[in-house]
Each structure stands twice: as structure tokens, then as C-alpha cells.
Short mmCIF file of C-alpha atoms in Angstrom, two decimals:
data_model
loop_
_atom_site.label_atom_id
_atom_site.label_comp_id
_atom_site.label_asym_id
_atom_site.label_seq_id
_atom_site.Cartn_x
_atom_site.Cartn_y
_atom_site.Cartn_z
CA UNK A 1 -16.33 32.70 -10.65
CA UNK A 2 -17.32 29.50 -8.85
CA UNK A 3 -16.72 29.61 -5.12
CA UNK A 4 -13.98 27.22 -3.95
CA UNK A 5 -14.63 24.15 -1.89
CA UNK A 6 -11.87 25.21 0.48
CA UNK A 7 -10.56 28.66 1.35
CA UNK A 8 -7.37 28.75 3.40
CA UNK A 9 -5.92 31.84 5.05
CA UNK A 10 -2.39 32.28 6.34
CA UNK A 11 1.23 32.90 5.45
CA UNK A 12 2.95 31.00 2.67
CA UNK A 13 6.73 31.08 2.82
CA UNK A 14 9.73 30.04 0.82
CA UNK A 15 11.50 27.13 2.50
CA UNK A 16 15.23 26.71 1.91
CA UNK A 17 16.27 23.17 2.76
CA UNK A 18 19.68 21.79 3.63
CA UNK A 19 20.56 18.10 3.76
CA UNK A 20 23.04 18.79 6.57
CA UNK A 21 23.98 21.41 9.17
CA UNK A 22 23.44 24.94 7.92
CA UNK A 23 26.61 26.10 9.69
CA UNK A 24 28.66 23.76 7.51
CA UNK A 25 27.39 25.36 4.31
CA UNK A 26 26.32 23.38 1.29
CA UNK A 27 23.53 23.62 -1.25
CA UNK A 28 20.01 24.73 -0.40
CA UNK A 29 16.91 23.70 -2.30
CA UNK A 30 13.92 26.02 -2.65
CA UNK A 31 10.37 24.94 -1.80
CA UNK A 32 6.92 26.35 -1.07
CA UNK A 33 5.98 26.05 2.61
CA UNK A 34 3.20 27.06 4.95
CA UNK A 35 0.62 24.98 6.80
CA UNK A 36 -2.40 26.55 5.13
CA UNK A 37 -0.97 26.39 1.61
CA UNK A 38 0.05 22.75 2.25
CA UNK A 39 -3.58 21.92 3.00
CA UNK A 40 -4.76 23.81 -0.08
CA UNK A 41 -2.36 21.86 -2.31
CA UNK A 42 -3.39 18.53 -0.77
CA UNK A 43 -7.08 19.25 -1.37
CA UNK A 44 -6.48 20.54 -4.91
CA UNK A 45 -4.51 17.43 -5.86
CA UNK A 46 -7.58 15.36 -5.02
CA UNK A 47 -9.69 17.33 -7.48
CA UNK A 48 -11.37 19.87 -5.21
CA UNK A 49 -11.41 23.61 -5.79
CA UNK A 50 -9.01 25.26 -3.35
CA UNK A 51 -8.05 28.88 -2.81
CA UNK A 52 -5.41 30.51 -0.62
CA UNK A 53 -5.63 34.08 0.68
CA UNK A 54 -2.82 36.03 2.29
CA UNK A 55 0.02 38.43 1.57
CA UNK A 56 3.34 37.96 -0.17
CA UNK A 57 6.06 40.46 -0.94
CA UNK A 58 6.35 42.13 -4.33
CA UNK A 59 9.60 40.23 -4.78
CA UNK A 60 10.89 37.15 -6.56
CA UNK A 61 10.10 34.94 -3.57
CA UNK A 62 6.51 36.13 -3.63
CA UNK A 63 6.29 35.38 -7.33
CA UNK A 64 7.68 31.91 -6.65
CA UNK A 65 5.00 31.26 -4.03
CA UNK A 66 2.23 32.29 -6.41
CA UNK A 67 3.64 30.31 -9.33
CA UNK A 68 3.90 27.16 -7.21
CA UNK A 69 0.33 27.48 -5.95
CA UNK A 70 -1.06 28.18 -9.42
CA UNK A 71 0.83 25.18 -10.78
CA UNK A 72 -0.92 23.01 -8.18
CA UNK A 73 -4.34 24.34 -9.14
CA UNK A 74 -4.78 26.56 -6.07
CA UNK A 75 -6.54 29.86 -6.78
CA UNK A 76 -4.61 32.92 -5.59
CA UNK A 77 -6.91 35.68 -6.83
CA UNK A 78 -7.30 37.03 -3.31
CA UNK A 79 -3.59 37.37 -2.57
CA UNK A 80 -2.19 40.83 -1.81
CA UNK A 81 1.28 41.88 -3.03
CA UNK A 82 3.03 44.00 -0.41
CA UNK A 83 5.52 46.50 -1.89
CA UNK A 84 7.09 47.34 1.48
CA UNK A 85 7.65 43.95 3.14
CA UNK A 86 9.44 40.80 1.99
CA UNK A 87 8.05 37.33 1.56
CA UNK A 88 8.79 35.22 4.63
CA UNK A 89 11.56 32.63 4.62
CA UNK A 90 12.27 29.53 6.64
CA UNK A 91 15.37 27.37 6.71
CA UNK A 92 15.22 23.62 7.37
CA UNK A 93 18.32 21.64 8.16
CA UNK A 94 18.35 17.86 8.32
CA UNK A 95 20.45 17.78 11.49
CA UNK A 96 20.30 13.99 11.90
CA UNK A 97 18.33 11.23 10.21
CA UNK A 98 15.62 11.67 12.85
CA UNK A 99 15.78 15.41 13.56
CA UNK A 100 14.98 18.40 11.36
CA UNK A 101 15.62 21.87 12.75
CA UNK A 102 13.72 24.97 11.57
CA UNK A 103 14.76 28.63 11.62
CA UNK A 104 12.23 31.32 10.72
CA UNK A 105 12.95 34.62 8.98
CA UNK A 106 9.41 35.95 8.97
CA UNK A 107 9.44 38.84 11.45
CA UNK A 108 8.21 41.90 9.55
CA UNK A 109 7.26 39.80 6.54
CA UNK A 110 4.42 40.55 4.17
CA UNK A 111 2.46 37.61 5.57
CA UNK A 112 2.76 38.89 9.11
CA UNK A 113 1.08 42.15 8.05
CA UNK A 114 -2.14 40.35 7.06
CA UNK A 115 -5.19 42.39 8.01
CA UNK A 116 -8.95 42.25 7.71
CA UNK A 117 -9.04 44.14 4.40
CA UNK A 118 -6.95 41.39 2.78
CA UNK A 119 -9.72 38.87 3.53
CA UNK A 120 -12.95 40.70 2.77
CA UNK A 121 -13.08 39.84 -0.93
CA UNK A 122 -12.05 36.16 -0.56
CA UNK A 123 -14.66 35.64 2.20
CA UNK A 124 -17.34 37.43 0.21
CA UNK A 125 -16.75 35.03 -2.69
CA UNK A 126 -17.82 32.19 -0.40
CA UNK A 127 -16.52 28.67 0.15
CA UNK A 128 -17.77 25.33 1.39
CA UNK A 129 -15.18 25.39 4.19
CA UNK A 130 -12.75 27.91 5.69
CA UNK A 131 -9.51 26.47 7.04
CA UNK A 132 -7.48 28.35 9.65
CA UNK A 133 -4.54 27.46 11.84
CA UNK A 134 -3.11 28.71 15.10
CA UNK A 135 -0.01 29.86 13.24
CA UNK A 136 -1.51 32.93 11.58
CA UNK A 137 -2.73 34.67 14.76
CA UNK A 138 0.75 34.24 16.23
CA UNK A 139 2.32 36.44 13.55
CA UNK A 140 1.09 39.89 14.61
CA UNK A 141 -1.77 41.80 16.16
CA UNK A 142 -3.28 42.54 12.75
CA UNK A 143 -2.99 38.90 11.66
CA UNK A 144 -4.66 37.83 14.91
CA UNK A 145 -7.51 40.26 14.36
CA UNK A 146 -7.87 39.16 10.72
CA UNK A 147 -8.03 35.49 11.71
CA UNK A 148 -10.69 36.20 14.31
CA UNK A 149 -12.67 38.30 11.84
CA UNK A 150 -12.49 35.59 9.17
CA UNK A 151 -13.74 32.93 11.57
CA UNK A 152 -16.57 35.12 12.79
CA UNK A 153 -17.56 36.23 9.28
CA UNK A 154 -17.52 32.68 7.91
CA UNK A 155 -19.54 31.30 10.80
CA UNK A 156 -22.02 34.14 10.42
CA UNK A 157 -22.38 33.36 6.71
CA UNK A 158 -23.00 29.67 7.37
CA UNK A 159 -19.53 28.58 6.16
CA UNK A 160 -18.10 25.83 8.39
CA UNK A 161 -14.71 26.62 9.92
CA UNK A 162 -11.89 24.12 10.42
CA UNK A 163 -9.28 25.16 13.00
CA UNK A 164 -5.97 23.32 13.29
CA UNK A 165 -4.28 24.43 16.53
CA UNK A 166 -0.81 23.86 15.03
CA UNK A 167 1.10 25.49 17.90
CA UNK A 168 4.52 26.95 17.06
CA UNK A 169 6.47 27.50 20.26
CA UNK A 170 8.98 29.75 18.49
CA UNK A 171 6.23 32.18 17.52
CA UNK A 172 4.42 32.61 20.84
CA UNK A 173 3.99 31.21 24.33
CA UNK A 174 1.35 28.69 25.28
CA UNK A 175 -0.37 31.28 27.43
CA UNK A 176 -0.61 33.74 24.54
CA UNK A 177 -1.78 30.98 22.21
CA UNK A 178 -4.47 29.89 24.65
CA UNK A 179 -5.75 33.44 25.04
CA UNK A 180 -6.23 33.77 21.27
CA UNK A 181 -7.21 30.24 20.27
CA UNK A 182 -9.74 29.36 22.95
CA UNK A 183 -12.24 31.99 21.75
CA UNK A 184 -11.35 31.27 18.10
CA UNK A 185 -12.35 27.62 18.56
CA UNK A 186 -15.87 28.76 19.40
CA UNK A 187 -16.43 29.60 15.73
CA UNK A 188 -15.20 26.23 14.44
CA UNK A 189 -17.12 23.17 13.30
CA UNK A 190 -13.94 21.06 13.22
CA UNK A 191 -11.04 21.42 15.66
CA UNK A 192 -7.78 19.55 15.03
CA UNK A 193 -5.02 19.25 17.62
CA UNK A 194 -2.32 16.92 18.84
CA UNK A 195 -2.64 15.64 22.39
CA UNK A 196 -0.30 18.32 23.73
CA UNK A 197 -2.24 21.11 21.99
CA UNK A 198 -5.75 20.41 23.27
CA UNK A 199 -5.32 22.57 26.36
CA UNK A 200 -4.73 25.56 24.07
CA UNK A 201 -8.44 25.52 23.16
CA UNK A 202 -9.66 24.66 26.64
CA UNK A 203 -8.85 24.83 30.32
CA UNK A 204 -5.19 24.27 31.24
CA UNK A 205 -4.73 20.88 32.85
CA UNK A 206 -8.09 19.52 31.66
CA UNK A 207 -8.06 16.02 30.21
CA UNK A 208 -9.05 15.20 26.65
CA UNK A 209 -12.65 14.23 27.36
CA UNK A 210 -13.23 17.41 29.37
CA UNK A 211 -11.84 19.66 26.62
CA UNK A 212 -13.87 17.83 23.99
CA UNK A 213 -17.08 18.12 26.02
CA UNK A 214 -16.50 21.86 26.42
CA UNK A 215 -15.85 22.28 22.67
CA UNK A 216 -19.08 20.41 21.90
CA UNK A 217 -20.94 22.70 24.29
CA UNK A 218 -19.58 25.69 22.39
CA UNK A 219 -20.81 24.34 19.02
CA UNK A 220 -17.89 22.32 17.64
CA UNK A 221 -19.11 19.19 15.82
CA UNK A 222 -15.90 17.16 15.49
CA UNK A 223 -12.61 17.14 17.39
CA UNK A 224 -9.70 15.33 15.75
CA UNK A 225 -6.79 14.40 17.99
CA UNK A 226 -3.59 13.56 16.12
CA UNK A 227 -1.59 10.74 17.71
CA UNK A 228 1.45 10.63 15.41
CA UNK A 229 2.53 7.08 14.64
CA UNK A 230 -0.50 5.81 16.57
CA UNK A 231 -2.94 7.38 14.13
CA UNK A 232 -5.75 9.67 15.24
CA UNK A 233 -8.85 9.79 17.40
CA UNK A 234 -12.05 11.47 16.26
CA UNK A 235 -14.60 12.71 18.74
CA UNK A 236 -18.04 13.22 17.24
CA UNK A 237 -21.31 13.85 19.01
CA UNK A 238 -22.34 10.22 18.54
CA UNK A 239 -19.11 8.68 19.83
CA UNK A 240 -15.37 8.26 19.43
CA UNK A 241 -13.57 6.52 16.58
CA UNK A 242 -9.87 5.65 16.27
CA UNK A 243 -7.86 5.10 13.10
CA UNK A 244 -4.38 3.70 12.99
CA UNK A 245 -1.54 5.08 10.90
CA UNK A 246 -0.55 3.25 7.73
CA UNK A 247 2.74 1.41 7.98
CA UNK A 248 5.26 3.13 5.73
CA UNK A 249 8.94 4.03 5.84
CA UNK A 250 9.11 7.56 7.22
CA UNK A 251 11.65 9.81 5.52
CA UNK A 252 10.31 13.31 6.33
CA UNK A 253 7.58 14.09 8.86
CA UNK A 254 7.31 17.81 8.04
CA UNK A 255 3.85 18.50 6.65
CA UNK A 256 2.30 15.24 7.88
CA UNK A 257 -0.29 17.02 10.00
CA UNK A 258 -1.29 19.27 7.12
CA UNK A 259 -1.64 16.23 4.86
CA UNK A 260 -3.87 14.57 7.47
CA UNK A 261 -6.08 17.66 7.51
CA UNK A 262 -6.23 17.81 3.71
CA UNK A 263 -7.28 14.17 3.56
CA UNK A 264 -9.98 14.64 6.16
CA UNK A 265 -11.41 17.72 4.45
CA UNK A 266 -11.33 15.99 1.06
CA UNK A 267 -13.40 13.18 2.55
CA UNK A 268 -15.80 15.75 3.97
CA UNK A 269 -16.20 17.38 0.55
CA UNK A 270 -16.85 13.94 -0.96
CA UNK A 271 -19.55 13.18 1.61
CA UNK A 272 -17.71 10.26 3.21
CA UNK A 273 -18.73 9.07 6.66
CA UNK A 274 -16.41 9.65 9.61
CA UNK A 275 -14.60 6.36 9.12
CA UNK A 276 -14.00 7.16 5.45
CA UNK A 277 -12.75 10.65 6.23
CA UNK A 278 -10.31 9.25 8.77
CA UNK A 279 -9.03 6.61 6.34
CA UNK A 280 -8.35 9.26 3.73
CA UNK A 281 -6.67 11.47 6.34
CA UNK A 282 -4.42 8.60 7.40
CA UNK A 283 -3.62 7.81 3.77
CA UNK A 284 -2.46 11.35 3.01
CA UNK A 285 -0.47 11.42 6.23
CA UNK A 286 1.32 8.25 5.14
CA UNK A 287 2.12 9.71 1.72
CA UNK A 288 3.50 12.82 3.42
CA UNK A 289 5.86 11.07 5.85
CA UNK A 290 7.13 8.62 3.24
CA UNK A 291 8.06 11.39 0.77
CA UNK A 292 10.54 14.28 1.13
CA UNK A 293 9.09 17.77 1.29
CA UNK A 294 6.04 19.35 2.91
CA UNK A 295 3.55 18.50 0.13
CA UNK A 296 5.48 17.32 -2.93
CA UNK A 297 4.66 13.64 -2.44
CA UNK A 298 0.93 14.05 -1.83
CA UNK A 299 -1.25 11.88 -4.07
CA UNK A 300 -3.57 12.65 -6.94
CA UNK A 301 -7.03 11.09 -6.67
CA UNK A 302 -6.08 8.16 -8.91
CA UNK A 303 -3.21 7.36 -6.52
CA UNK A 304 -5.24 7.13 -3.32
CA UNK A 305 -5.23 3.33 -3.41
CA UNK A 306 -1.47 2.99 -4.00
CA UNK A 307 -0.75 2.23 -0.35
CA UNK A 308 -3.58 -0.26 0.09
CA UNK A 309 -2.00 -3.47 1.31
CA UNK A 310 1.45 -2.43 0.11
CA UNK A 311 4.66 -3.98 1.37
CA UNK A 312 8.00 -2.27 1.90
CA UNK A 313 9.95 -2.09 -1.35
CA UNK A 314 6.91 -2.74 -3.53
CA UNK A 315 7.20 -2.06 -7.25
CA UNK A 316 4.13 -1.46 -9.40
CA UNK A 317 4.77 -2.75 -12.90
#
């Protein structure tokens, strides 16, 4: 079997979405969710080989997760089915037009029981890039150890590691995140963080340039700082480059950061220069925020130019 371009590791969940307050009742729609699987789908849609490794329950929700990933062309050969633990769930309620609230039901889930043995075979198969996030090590001690092992094993095998800090305050404290993620970043070639996450891979209170300089000293090649509606800033060893966000009508910001990462990694696989990688990252981010769902609106390769010079309300005939 051909090794994938991208291997992602983490927990994929079933997301149950409500258009209004959960307490008021009403219909829920079922979706695949999970930062790492979002990135895998985004990369696969652009024609790259992507694989996701993790655990799901031996239940209908686990089967749904696997079916959705297979349908998007993401390989799931390395996924373990856990007969004793359920697939994780999350509930999203659109509380107002500008605010979505999330509730997790993932304590004791199959994904939280991830361990090193779940990842040996997928890592042995190889990949051009390993993508990790700061979510997985927050799930349990075994998941934290597995994430660290995967990063160390990949780096030792010459596989570049991409680490998206992706802090989830409901899963762990900033102090606990910093303790785990600062050493993890030392295995990465690419580190991605929002401005308020950078101190989780560096000294508390240090400014951006200081954290970046320390990451470079530890072997990181590129640091991407997500700026939301202001775009992103990329620190490379030969300088800093900024890209603005595309102007679109935002309808759902969930998954925008994962889309940005997928776009950047796709550009890396295609051999684009830093400016080209950032443009593609911004393009996927724009598709994500202007479409409902975590990943459903992400483009195929033939659609990458759809937003070039577009105007609000455009119709392609």
C-alpha cells in the first residue's frame, strides 16, 4: 500500500447540531467532527492521499465516522474499534447568529483511550507529513503519551511533524497544556497557533517574536500565527510574511482553523512557495467560514479558484 501524504492522529467524534438552544428542544443533525479528521478531509478533497488513525467505539456512531471518512477518500485502515468504550459525541447549538456553544460528551470515550499500540502500524507505514493537535494529549494520560510517542517516532524517521496548538479550555488548563505542548513542539517542523496560544509552546508572557525565536532554536522551520479575520502571519527562517483573509460572508466559523491548516499542508505537498501555501490556506479558510459545517463546504481542487475576485451574491452560470 502506498504511504499517505498526510497521516493525522486524534479523536473523531459525532457532532449533533442544533439551529437553536438545546434546552428548547428541536431537531438535531448528525455530522462528522474532529480537528484532525477535518484536516484529513480538506487535504483529501484537494487530491492528496490522507489517512486518519485513532479509536472509535464498536457502535453505530463509530461506523458513521468511518463511513464518512471513507466517503471523503480518507484511509482508515489504522483505526481501532473499541468494544468497551463509546464513540465520542459533541453537541453544537447555534445560540445566536454570532455565537455557537459546544458541549462535549467524550469523557471515557474510545478516542480518549488512544495509546501507543494504536499508532505503531500507521506510523510504520510512513507518510510525507504527520499532523497532530493539542487536543489529543488533553484527552487522557495514554493519549498524551501516544501523541508524544508519535511525534518522536515520526521525527526520528525523518517524517516532518505539523503541530496545531488548538487549545480547548474545556479539556485542560493552560498550565497543563503548556507542560505537555512545549516539549511536543520540539519535534515539529511546522507549529500553528493563534496569538493567544503561542505562550502554550513557549515561555508564559513572552511576546510573539521571542516565542518564535525559541521555536526556531529548537528546530521548528515555520511558525504560522492565525489572526482570524485579519488573516495569518508566517514566520520562516528567512523572514516574516503576512496574508490577509479573503472577504466572504461568514456563516459558520467552526472548522476554519482546520481548513487553514489543510490548505497550507496541501500547498506544501504541491511544492508551493510560502506565499502560495498561505494563499491556499486563506482560500480554504474562506470556504470554511462561508459554508455551514466543519468541513462540508471545503473545495475540490477544481474549485480552488471559485473565490478569486468574487463579489457578494455572485452566480456562476
